[in-house]
Coordinates of C-alpha atoms in Angstrom, one line a residue:
Chain A
M16 CA 12.8 -33.3 40.0
S17 CA 11.6 -33.3 37.3
N18 CA 13.2 -33.0 34.0
T19 CA 10.7 -31.0 31.5
L20 CA 13.5 -28.7 30.7
T21 CA 17.0 -29.6 28.6
L22 CA 19.8 -27.5 29.8
A23 CA 20.5 -26.8 26.2
E24 CA 16.7 -24.8 26.1
V25 CA 17.9 -23.5 29.5
E26 CA 20.3 -21.7 27.7
H27 CA 17.9 -20.8 24.8
I28 CA 15.8 -19.1 27.0
A29 CA 18.6 -17.2 28.9
E30 CA 20.3 -16.6 25.2
L31 CA 16.9 -14.5 24.2
A32 CA 16.8 -13.0 27.3
K33 CA 20.2 -12.0 26.8
L34 CA 21.2 -13.2 30.5
G35 CA 24.9 -14.7 30.8
L36 CA 24.3 -17.8 33.2
T37 CA 26.9 -19.7 35.4
P38 CA 26.7 -23.5 34.3
Q39 CA 25.4 -23.5 38.0
E40 CA 23.2 -21.0 37.2
A41 CA 21.8 -22.8 34.5
Q42 CA 21.8 -25.6 36.5
M43 CA 19.6 -23.8 39.4
F44 CA 16.9 -22.4 36.5
Q45 CA 16.7 -25.7 34.9
E46 CA 15.4 -27.0 38.2
Q47 CA 12.9 -23.7 38.8
L48 CA 11.4 -23.7 35.7
S49 CA 10.6 -27.4 35.2
A50 CA 9.1 -27.3 38.0
I51 CA 6.8 -24.5 37.1
L52 CA 6.4 -26.6 33.8
D53 CA 5.2 -29.4 36.0
Y54 CA 2.9 -26.8 37.9
A55 CA 1.3 -26.0 35.0
A56 CA 1.2 -29.7 33.9
M57 CA -0.6 -30.0 36.5
L58 CA -3.2 -27.9 35.9
Q59 CA -3.8 -28.8 32.5
Q60 CA -5.1 -32.2 34.0
V61 CA -8.3 -30.1 35.1
D62 CA -11.3 -31.4 33.3
T63 CA -12.3 -28.5 31.0
E64 CA -14.7 -30.1 29.4
G65 CA -17.4 -27.8 29.0
V66 CA -15.7 -24.4 29.7
L67 CA -15.2 -21.8 27.2
P68 CA -11.6 -21.0 26.3
T69 CA -10.3 -17.9 28.1
A70 CA -8.1 -15.7 25.8
Q71 CA -7.4 -13.1 28.7
G72 CA -7.6 -12.8 32.2
L73 CA -9.2 -9.4 31.5
D74 CA -12.8 -10.4 30.2
S75 CA -15.0 -6.9 29.8
G76 CA -18.2 -8.7 29.9
E77 CA -20.8 -7.3 27.8
A78 CA -19.9 -3.9 28.1
E79 CA -19.8 -2.3 24.6
R80 CA -16.3 -1.6 23.1
P81 CA -14.7 -1.7 26.3
G82 CA -11.6 -0.8 27.9
M83 CA -11.2 2.1 24.7
R84 CA -10.4 5.4 24.5
E85 CA -11.0 8.1 22.3
D86 CA -9.1 9.2 19.3
R87 CA -7.6 12.5 21.4
V88 CA -4.2 14.2 21.5
A89 CA -3.1 14.2 25.2
P90 CA -0.1 16.3 26.2
S91 CA 3.2 14.5 26.2
L92 CA 6.2 14.9 28.3
A93 CA 8.5 17.3 27.5
Q94 CA 11.8 16.4 26.3
A95 CA 13.9 17.2 28.8
Q96 CA 11.4 15.1 30.4
A97 CA 11.3 12.3 28.7
L98 CA 15.0 12.1 28.4
A99 CA 15.6 12.6 32.3
N100 CA 17.1 9.0 32.8
A101 CA 18.2 8.1 29.8
P102 CA 22.3 7.1 30.7
A103 CA 23.3 8.9 27.6
Q104 CA 21.8 11.4 24.7
Q105 CA 22.4 13.4 22.4
D106 CA 20.9 15.6 19.9
G107 CA 17.4 15.5 22.2
Q108 CA 17.8 11.5 21.5
F109 CA 18.2 8.5 23.7
K110 CA 22.0 7.1 23.5
V111 CA 22.8 3.5 23.1
H112 CA 25.4 0.7 22.4
P113 CA 25.7 0.0 18.9
I114 CA 23.1 -2.0 16.9
L115 CA 24.6 -4.7 15.3
D116 CA 22.5 -6.4 13.3
E117 CA 24.3 -7.5 9.6
Chain B
M26 CA 14.0 -25.6 -15.7
D27 CA 10.8 -24.1 -15.1
Y28 CA 10.1 -22.5 -11.9
E29 CA 7.2 -21.6 -10.0
A30 CA 7.4 -18.9 -7.6
I31 CA 5.8 -19.1 -4.5
I32 CA 5.5 -15.5 -3.0
G33 CA 3.2 -14.0 0.3
M34 CA 3.3 -10.6 1.6
E35 CA 3.2 -8.3 5.0
V36 CA 2.6 -5.1 3.9
H37 CA 2.6 -2.5 7.3
A38 CA 0.3 0.4 7.1
Q39 CA 0.4 3.4 9.5
L40 CA -3.2 4.3 10.4
K41 CA -4.4 8.0 10.1
T42 CA -5.2 7.9 13.4
A43 CA -5.1 11.8 15.7
S44 CA -3.3 10.2 18.4
K45 CA -1.3 7.0 18.5
M46 CA -2.6 3.3 19.7
F47 CA -2.2 2.7 23.3
C48 CA -1.8 6.6 25.0
G49 CA -3.2 10.2 23.7
C50 CA 0.1 11.2 22.0
D51 CA 0.0 13.1 18.9
A52 CA 0.1 10.7 15.6
N53 CA 1.2 14.0 13.6
Y54 CA 5.3 14.2 14.5
A55 CA 6.4 14.5 10.9
A56 CA 8.0 17.6 11.7
A57 CA 8.8 17.5 16.0
P58 CA 11.6 17.1 16.9
P59 CA 13.2 14.1 18.0
N60 CA 11.1 12.1 21.5
T61 CA 8.6 15.4 21.9
H62 CA 5.8 13.2 20.9
V63 CA 6.3 10.7 24.0
C64 CA 4.6 9.5 27.3
P65 CA 5.3 6.9 29.9
V66 CA 2.6 4.3 28.0
C67 CA 4.7 4.7 24.7
L68 CA 8.2 5.1 26.1
G69 CA 7.5 2.1 28.1
L70 CA 8.1 3.1 31.8
P71 CA 7.2 1.1 34.2
G72 CA 3.4 1.4 35.7
A73 CA 2.4 2.6 32.7
L74 CA -0.7 1.3 31.3
P75 CA -2.2 1.1 27.7
V76 CA -5.6 1.7 26.6
M77 CA -6.9 1.2 23.4
N78 CA -7.6 3.8 20.8
R79 CA -11.2 3.1 19.5
V80 CA -10.2 4.5 16.1
A81 CA -7.2 2.5 15.7
I82 CA -9.5 -0.6 16.1
E83 CA -12.5 0.5 13.9
Y84 CA -9.7 1.6 10.8
V85 CA -8.5 -2.3 11.0
L86 CA -12.4 -4.0 11.2
M87 CA -12.9 -1.2 8.1
A88 CA -9.7 -2.6 6.0
G89 CA -10.8 -6.0 7.3
L90 CA -14.3 -5.4 6.0
A91 CA -13.1 -3.7 2.5
L92 CA -10.9 -7.2 1.9
N93 CA -13.7 -9.8 2.2
C94 CA -12.3 -10.6 5.5
A95 CA -13.9 -12.4 8.0
I96 CA -14.5 -10.4 11.3
P97 CA -14.2 -13.2 14.4
E98 CA -16.2 -11.7 17.7
E99 CA -13.1 -11.9 20.0
A100 CA -10.0 -10.6 19.2
K101 CA -7.2 -10.3 21.4
F102 CA -3.6 -8.4 21.9
D103 CA -0.7 -10.5 22.8
R104 CA 3.0 -9.7 23.7
K105 CA 6.1 -10.6 20.8
N106 CA 9.2 -10.8 23.1
Y107 CA 12.3 -9.6 21.0
P108 CA 15.2 -7.1 22.6
Y109 CA 16.0 -4.4 20.5
P110 CA 16.7 -0.5 21.5
D111 CA 13.6 0.8 19.3
L112 CA 11.0 -1.4 21.3
V113 CA 11.2 0.1 24.4
K114 CA 8.8 -2.6 26.5
G115 CA 11.1 -5.4 25.2
Y116 CA 7.8 -6.6 23.7
Q117 CA 5.6 -5.4 21.0
I118 CA 2.1 -5.3 21.2
S119 CA 0.8 -7.2 18.4
Q120 CA -1.8 -9.9 17.5
Y121 CA -0.9 -13.6 17.5
D122 CA -3.5 -16.0 17.2
M123 CA -6.9 -14.1 17.5
P124 CA -6.5 -11.1 14.5
L125 CA -9.0 -8.6 14.6
S126 CA -9.6 -9.5 11.0
R127 CA -8.9 -13.0 8.6
D128 CA -9.9 -15.2 5.2
G129 CA -10.4 -12.3 2.6
W130 CA -9.1 -11.5 -0.4
I131 CA -8.5 -9.1 -2.7
E132 CA -9.0 -9.2 -6.8
I133 CA -6.1 -8.2 -9.2
R134 CA -5.8 -7.4 -12.9
L135 CA -3.0 -9.1 -14.8
E136 CA -0.9 -7.7 -17.8
D137 CA -3.6 -9.6 -20.2
G138 CA -6.4 -8.1 -18.5
T139 CA -7.9 -11.9 -16.3
A140 CA -8.5 -11.0 -12.7
K141 CA -7.1 -13.0 -9.9
R142 CA -7.5 -13.4 -6.5
I143 CA -5.1 -13.0 -3.7
R144 CA -6.1 -14.5 -0.8
I145 CA -5.9 -12.4 2.6
R146 CA -4.9 -14.6 5.1
R147 CA -5.4 -11.8 8.3
A148 CA -5.6 -8.2 9.0
H149 CA -4.1 -7.4 12.2
L150 CA -3.4 -4.3 14.9
E151 CA 0.0 -3.5 16.2
E152 CA 2.4 -0.3 17.5
D153 CA 4.9 0.7 15.4
T154 CA 8.7 0.7 16.8
G155 CA 10.6 3.7 17.8
K156 CA 13.3 5.5 15.2
S157 CA 17.3 4.4 15.8
T158 CA 19.5 6.1 13.6
H159 CA 23.1 4.0 13.5
M160 CA 25.9 6.4 14.4
G161 CA 28.6 3.5 13.8
A162 CA 30.2 3.7 17.5
Y163 CA 26.8 3.9 19.1
S164 CA 22.9 5.1 18.0
L165 CA 20.5 7.1 18.9
V166 CA 16.8 6.6 19.2
D167 CA 14.1 8.7 18.8
Y168 CA 10.6 7.4 20.2
N169 CA 7.9 9.8 18.8
R170 CA 6.9 6.5 16.2
S171 CA 6.5 4.7 19.1
G172 CA 3.3 2.8 20.0
M173 CA 1.8 4.4 16.6
P174 CA -0.9 2.3 15.2
L175 CA 0.5 0.2 12.4
M176 CA -1.8 -1.9 10.7
E177 CA 0.0 -5.5 9.1
V178 CA -2.1 -7.4 6.0
V179 CA -0.7 -11.0 5.4
T180 CA -1.5 -12.8 2.3
E181 CA -1.8 -16.2 1.7
P182 CA 1.7 -17.3 -0.5
D183 CA -0.5 -16.6 -3.9
I184 CA 1.6 -13.8 -5.7
R185 CA 3.4 -15.5 -8.3
S186 CA 5.3 -12.7 -9.6
G187 CA 6.6 -9.5 -9.3
A188 CA 4.3 -7.6 -11.6
E189 CA 1.5 -9.6 -9.3
A190 CA 3.3 -8.3 -6.3
W191 CA 3.2 -4.7 -8.2
A192 CA -1.0 -5.3 -8.8
Y193 CA -1.6 -6.4 -5.2
L194 CA 0.4 -3.4 -3.5
T195 CA -1.8 -1.0 -6.1
K196 CA -4.5 -2.0 -5.4
L197 CA -4.3 -2.7 -1.5
R198 CA -2.7 1.1 -1.2
A199 CA -6.0 2.0 -3.2
I200 CA -8.6 -0.1 -0.5
L201 CA -6.6 1.8 2.5
R202 CA -6.4 5.1 0.5
Y203 CA -10.3 5.3 -0.3
L204 CA -11.3 4.3 3.1
G205 CA -9.2 7.1 4.3
I206 CA -7.7 5.2 6.9
A207 CA -3.7 5.3 5.7
S208 CA -1.9 7.3 3.9
G209 CA 0.1 4.5 2.6
N210 CA 2.8 6.6 1.4
M211 CA 6.3 3.8 1.1
E212 CA 9.0 6.7 0.8
E213 CA 8.1 8.2 4.4
G214 CA 7.7 5.2 5.5
A215 CA 4.3 4.8 5.9
M216 CA 4.0 2.0 4.1
R217 CA 6.4 -0.9 4.4
C218 CA 6.3 -3.9 2.8
E219 CA 8.5 -8.0 3.2
V220 CA 8.3 -10.5 0.9
N221 CA 8.9 -13.9 0.9
I222 CA 9.6 -16.1 -2.0
S223 CA 10.3 -20.0 -2.5
L224 CA 10.7 -21.6 -5.9
R225 CA 9.7 -24.8 -7.1
P226 CA 9.7 -26.6 -10.2
A227 CA 6.3 -25.5 -12.3
G228 CA 3.8 -28.6 -11.5
S229 CA 5.1 -29.4 -8.2
A230 CA 3.0 -28.9 -5.5
A231 CA 5.7 -29.2 -2.6
F232 CA 7.2 -26.4 -1.7
G233 CA 10.5 -25.0 -1.6
T234 CA 13.1 -23.1 1.0
K235 CA 11.4 -20.1 1.6
V236 CA 13.6 -16.4 1.7
E237 CA 12.6 -13.3 3.4
V238 CA 12.9 -9.6 1.4
K239 CA 12.9 -7.0 4.4
N240 CA 12.9 -3.1 4.5
L241 CA 11.4 -2.0 0.6
N242 CA 10.2 1.3 0.4
S243 CA 9.0 1.7 -2.4
F244 CA 6.5 -0.3 -5.2
R245 CA 9.7 -0.9 -7.3
S246 CA 12.1 -2.0 -5.0
V247 CA 9.2 -4.6 -4.3
R248 CA 9.1 -5.7 -8.0
Q249 CA 12.6 -5.7 -8.4
S250 CA 13.6 -7.5 -5.6
I251 CA 11.2 -10.5 -6.5
D252 CA 12.4 -10.5 -10.3
Y253 CA 16.0 -10.7 -8.9
E254 CA 15.4 -13.5 -6.6
I255 CA 13.5 -15.6 -9.0
K256 CA 16.6 -15.6 -11.2
R257 CA 18.9 -16.1 -8.1
Q258 CA 17.1 -19.0 -6.9
A259 CA 16.4 -20.2 -10.3
A260 CA 20.3 -20.1 -10.7
I261 CA 21.4 -22.3 -7.6
L262 CA 18.5 -24.8 -8.1
D263 CA 20.0 -25.3 -11.8
A264 CA 23.1 -25.9 -10.6
G265 CA 21.9 -28.7 -8.3
G266 CA 22.6 -26.4 -5.2
Q267 CA 19.8 -25.5 -2.6
V268 CA 18.7 -22.4 -1.5
E269 CA 19.5 -21.4 2.1
Q270 CA 16.8 -20.1 4.2
V271 CA 17.7 -16.3 5.6
T272 CA 16.6 -13.0 5.4
M273 CA 17.5 -10.6 3.4
G274 CA 17.9 -7.0 2.7
W275 CA 17.4 -5.1 -0.9
D276 CA 20.4 -2.7 -2.0
E277 CA 18.3 -0.7 -4.4
N278 CA 22.2 0.8 -5.6
A279 CA 23.9 -2.5 -6.4
G280 CA 19.8 -4.0 -8.1
R281 CA 20.2 -6.9 -5.8
T282 CA 19.2 -8.6 -2.6
V283 CA 21.9 -9.0 0.4
V284 CA 21.8 -11.6 3.6
Q285 CA 20.5 -9.7 6.7
R286 CA 21.1 -12.6 8.7
S287 CA 20.3 -16.1 8.3
K288 CA 17.6 -18.4 9.8
E289 CA 19.5 -20.0 12.4
E290 CA 19.1 -17.7 15.3
A291 CA 15.2 -18.4 14.3
N292 CA 13.0 -16.1 15.9
D293 CA 11.8 -17.5 18.9
Y294 CA 9.2 -14.5 20.1
R295 CA 7.3 -16.4 22.4
Y296 CA 4.1 -14.4 22.1
F297 CA 1.9 -14.6 25.2
P298 CA -1.8 -13.0 25.7
E299 CA -1.1 -9.3 26.7
P300 CA -3.1 -9.1 30.2
D301 CA -3.3 -5.1 29.9
L302 CA -5.9 -4.8 27.4
P303 CA -9.0 -6.5 27.5
V304 CA -10.6 -8.6 24.7
V305 CA -11.6 -7.0 21.9
R306 CA -15.4 -7.8 21.1
A307 CA -16.8 -7.0 17.8
R308 CA -20.2 -7.2 18.0
R309 CA -22.8 -7.5 15.3
A310 CA -24.2 -4.1 16.0
W311 CA -21.0 -2.4 15.9
V312 CA -19.8 -3.9 13.0
D313 CA -22.8 -3.4 10.6
E314 CA -22.5 0.3 11.8
L315 CA -18.6 -0.1 10.3
R316 CA -20.0 -1.6 7.4
A317 CA -22.4 0.7 6.7
R318 CA -19.7 3.9 7.0
L319 CA -17.3 2.0 3.8
P320 CA -17.2 4.2 1.0
E321 CA -17.4 2.9 -2.6
L322 CA -14.8 0.9 -3.0
P323 CA -12.3 0.6 -6.3
D324 CA -13.1 -2.8 -7.2
A325 CA -17.2 -0.6 -7.4
R326 CA -16.0 1.8 -8.8
Q327 CA -14.0 0.4 -11.6
E328 CA -17.1 -2.5 -12.6
R329 CA -19.4 0.9 -12.9
L330 CA -17.0 3.0 -14.9
I331 CA -16.4 -0.4 -17.2
A332 CA -20.7 -0.4 -17.5
A333 CA -20.6 3.6 -18.6
G334 CA -18.2 2.5 -21.9
L335 CA -14.6 2.4 -20.4
R336 CA -12.2 -0.3 -21.1
P337 CA -11.5 -1.9 -18.3
Y338 CA -7.7 -1.1 -18.1
D339 CA -8.4 2.5 -18.4
A340 CA -11.1 2.0 -16.0
Q341 CA -8.6 0.2 -13.4
V342 CA -6.0 3.1 -13.9
L343 CA -8.6 5.8 -13.3
T344 CA -9.6 4.0 -10.0
E345 CA -6.3 3.3 -8.4
E346 CA -6.0 7.0 -6.6
R347 CA -9.6 8.3 -5.0
E348 CA -9.1 11.8 -6.4
V349 CA -8.6 10.7 -9.7
A350 CA -12.1 8.4 -9.3
E351 CA -14.1 11.6 -8.1
Y352 CA -12.6 13.5 -10.6
V353 CA -13.4 11.7 -13.2
D354 CA -16.8 10.7 -12.1
A355 CA -17.6 15.0 -11.9
A356 CA -16.4 14.7 -15.8
L357 CA -18.7 11.5 -16.9
S358 CA -21.6 13.0 -14.6
A359 CA -21.4 16.7 -16.4
G360 CA -20.6 14.7 -19.8
Q361 CA -24.0 14.2 -20.5
A362 CA -25.2 17.9 -21.2
A363 CA -22.1 18.3 -22.7
G364 CA -22.0 16.3 -25.1
A365 CA -19.0 14.2 -24.6
D366 CA -19.2 10.9 -24.1
A367 CA -17.7 8.3 -21.6
R368 CA -14.3 7.0 -23.6
S369 CA -13.6 10.4 -25.0
I370 CA -13.7 11.5 -20.9
S371 CA -11.8 8.9 -20.5
N372 CA -9.0 9.3 -23.1
W373 CA -8.4 12.5 -22.7
I374 CA -8.0 12.1 -19.0
M375 CA -5.7 9.3 -19.5
G376 CA -4.1 11.0 -22.6
E377 CA -3.7 14.8 -22.3
L378 CA -4.6 15.6 -18.8
F379 CA -2.3 12.9 -17.0
R380 CA 0.6 14.3 -19.5
L381 CA 0.2 17.9 -18.0
L382 CA -0.1 16.5 -14.4
K383 CA 2.8 14.8 -15.1
E384 CA 4.6 17.4 -16.7
S385 CA 4.0 20.3 -13.9
G386 CA 4.1 17.3 -10.8
Q387 CA 0.5 18.6 -10.1
D388 CA -1.9 16.8 -8.2
I389 CA -5.9 16.4 -9.5
A390 CA -7.2 17.0 -6.9
T391 CA -5.7 21.3 -7.2
I392 CA -5.9 21.5 -10.6
Q393 CA -7.6 24.7 -12.4
V394 CA -9.3 23.0 -14.7
A395 CA -12.8 21.5 -13.1
P396 CA -14.1 18.1 -14.1
G397 CA -17.0 19.9 -15.8
E398 CA -15.2 22.1 -17.7
L399 CA -12.8 19.2 -19.2
A400 CA -16.3 17.7 -20.0
A401 CA -17.3 20.3 -21.7
L402 CA -14.0 21.3 -23.5
V403 CA -14.5 17.1 -25.1
G404 CA -17.9 18.2 -26.4
L405 CA -16.6 20.7 -28.5
V406 CA -14.0 18.2 -29.8
N407 CA -16.8 15.4 -30.2
R408 CA -19.3 17.8 -31.2
G409 CA -16.7 18.7 -34.4
A410 CA -16.4 22.7 -33.0
I411 CA -12.9 22.3 -32.7
N412 CA -10.7 20.0 -34.2
A413 CA -8.4 17.4 -31.1
A414 CA -4.9 19.6 -32.1
A415 CA -7.1 22.3 -31.7
G416 CA -8.5 20.5 -28.6
K417 CA -4.8 19.7 -27.1
Q418 CA -4.0 23.2 -27.0
V419 CA -7.3 24.9 -25.5
L420 CA -6.7 21.8 -22.8
E421 CA -2.9 23.2 -22.3
E422 CA -4.6 26.8 -21.8
M423 CA -7.1 25.6 -19.7
F424 CA -4.7 24.3 -17.3
A425 CA -2.4 27.3 -17.1
T426 CA -4.8 29.6 -16.7
G427 CA -8.3 27.8 -15.6
R428 CA -10.2 29.8 -18.0
P429 CA -13.1 28.2 -19.7
A430 CA -12.4 26.0 -22.9
A431 CA -15.3 27.7 -24.9
A432 CA -14.1 31.4 -24.0
I433 CA -10.6 30.1 -24.6
V434 CA -12.0 28.5 -28.2
E435 CA -13.6 32.2 -29.1
A436 CA -10.1 34.2 -28.2
R437 CA -7.7 32.6 -30.0
G438 CA -10.6 31.7 -32.8
L439 CA -10.4 28.0 -33.0
A440 CA -13.6 26.9 -34.1
Q441 CA -12.8 24.5 -36.9
I442 CA -14.5 25.2 -40.0
S443 CA -16.9 23.0 -41.4
D444 CA -18.5 25.0 -43.5
S445 CA -17.7 23.5 -47.1
S446 CA -18.3 26.6 -48.7
E447 CA -15.4 28.0 -47.0
L448 CA -13.4 24.6 -47.3
E449 CA -14.1 24.2 -51.1
R450 CA -12.3 27.4 -51.5
I451 CA -9.7 26.3 -49.3
V452 CA -9.7 22.7 -50.8
E453 CA -9.0 24.0 -54.3
E454 CA -6.4 26.6 -53.8
A455 CA -4.7 23.7 -52.1
I456 CA -5.1 21.2 -55.3
A457 CA -3.9 24.2 -58.2
A458 CA -1.2 24.8 -55.9
N459 CA -0.2 20.5 -55.9
P460 CA -0.1 19.3 -59.2
K461 CA 3.0 16.7 -58.1
A462 CA 0.4 14.7 -55.8
V463 CA -3.2 15.4 -57.8
Q464 CA -1.0 13.6 -60.8
D465 CA 0.1 11.3 -58.0
Y466 CA -3.6 10.6 -56.8
R467 CA -4.8 9.5 -60.2
E468 CA -2.1 6.9 -60.7
G469 CA -3.2 5.3 -58.2
K470 CA -1.5 6.5 -55.4
K471 CA -4.1 6.9 -52.9
A472 CA -1.8 8.3 -49.8
A473 CA -0.9 11.1 -51.2
V474 CA -4.9 12.5 -50.3
G475 CA -2.8 12.6 -47.1
F476 CA -0.4 15.1 -48.0
L477 CA -2.8 16.8 -49.8
T478 CA -5.2 17.4 -46.1
G479 CA -2.2 18.2 -44.4
Q480 CA -1.4 21.1 -46.8
V481 CA -5.5 22.1 -46.0
M482 CA -4.7 22.0 -42.4
R483 CA -1.8 24.5 -43.1
A484 CA -3.8 26.7 -45.1
S485 CA -6.5 27.3 -42.4
R486 CA -4.3 27.5 -39.2
G487 CA -5.3 23.9 -38.0
K488 CA -8.8 24.9 -38.4
A489 CA -10.6 22.9 -40.6
N490 CA -12.3 19.6 -40.3
P491 CA -9.9 17.0 -40.9
Q492 CA -12.8 14.6 -42.0
V493 CA -15.0 16.5 -44.1
V494 CA -11.1 18.2 -46.2
S495 CA -10.3 14.6 -46.7
E496 CA -14.0 13.5 -48.1
L497 CA -14.0 16.8 -50.5
L498 CA -10.4 16.0 -51.7
R499 CA -11.8 12.6 -52.7
A500 CA -14.8 13.9 -54.0
K501 CA -13.0 16.8 -55.9
L502 CA -10.3 14.4 -57.5
G503 CA -12.7 11.7 -58.6

């Protein structure tokens, strides 16, 4: 097993993703994520001399202004539909846990 | 110690499109009930796919051109990941390393009249978030704003003071309004501002620790928060302390910055290319077409007004708002036929007309005084048909009623008396009635002529030509 990622880095990533990991899980993900990075490192060894960088897999090729829509208004959902799957709602709004910012 | 403030700004401006950035939801949601301008795309429902609004892309490219930016041939969108309830997908579609435009500049005029360039690092496109309301034990979220096209304009750290930041914002907003792509209205949240400020000893090349101030929602708060931060940081440094790297907010009521969060939980947005959107290719023909659509911008207008004879400061003020600039242009072109020179027209607009606008709270685009009529009034004053004091009264009545200047002068009998025989009679009466002032004058108190002129003006009910009166007085008093 390689050690591309440290345990601390795994915990940082988990924190960013708002995931609480047990020590066993952190260990497991350290191995799995490291394996993914190793794979990427392997790809980086390929000689790409003379190959243009690809910013995006979805290349529109030579088409003129591809993949765009005209600025036209289309119908929206009704409020009840928009809120249909909300775990909680109030006054037509989504009700969520308090946002603690400060 | 003397410090130099190093300030950079980020301005977010909502674009005035008809529909949202990546879906067809109506962008005009201001008066709508919550969550009625939403769809699977801007609610971030699984499987929904974003499609770019061509007009939003074009607006940012036009802004880029107007800000003297380079337009790279390729631009892409990226996902900026962070968890927050008003961000439906857990990421914001933004642009990371390949923005729609970069490396431009804006020219501002400083208080001493000199011009300064503020470099623009980039202008890119992203989507706005929903709006959350904090209720204490819980929060409410309305996603009508989610997915609105939002342009972000980032400067290089070229700003040095609150006053420069003010000038920059004024200019940027003027450009966006001239282009017709954004309202730039900060009070309505259609334009939002963040500044970052650090201090360094004057003459030093190193940078100090940067403090970010967010959520500034007026020009005034931008200026005040910068001035406050400069003082706060200088006091810390003078006391031998270290400025902490933090994100702050501006407390409008207390007039001070307050720490929002410390930088320890450094933002780690894990940007990566948005796989659901193709690369944007700004081809030459398209960019040329957009360039051709640019209107005359504030700088060019300003130069034209200065060339027409206006003072640089006046030219700047009169070009800040497109409506004002258009009014000025119309008045100037009517001015030639009306015998009103550009400088006089500008003085009347900057002085009396602006006063009336301010007092009445009216907008120049909808006032009753047509630009041609203003020019006619200035022409009457310039030709000596009425004096300046009468001119002010006439303008007030024009403003209130929309009647033409000449008709008001006629109806109110304000035409100035320049006819010397009639004036001569009034002057002689004034001399006879004020022996004391006459004696003073003859004994060398030349200022007494002012008093006598006043008496004549009063006797003529303001209609005398003050210049002719004072000449006559001097001649008669010897």
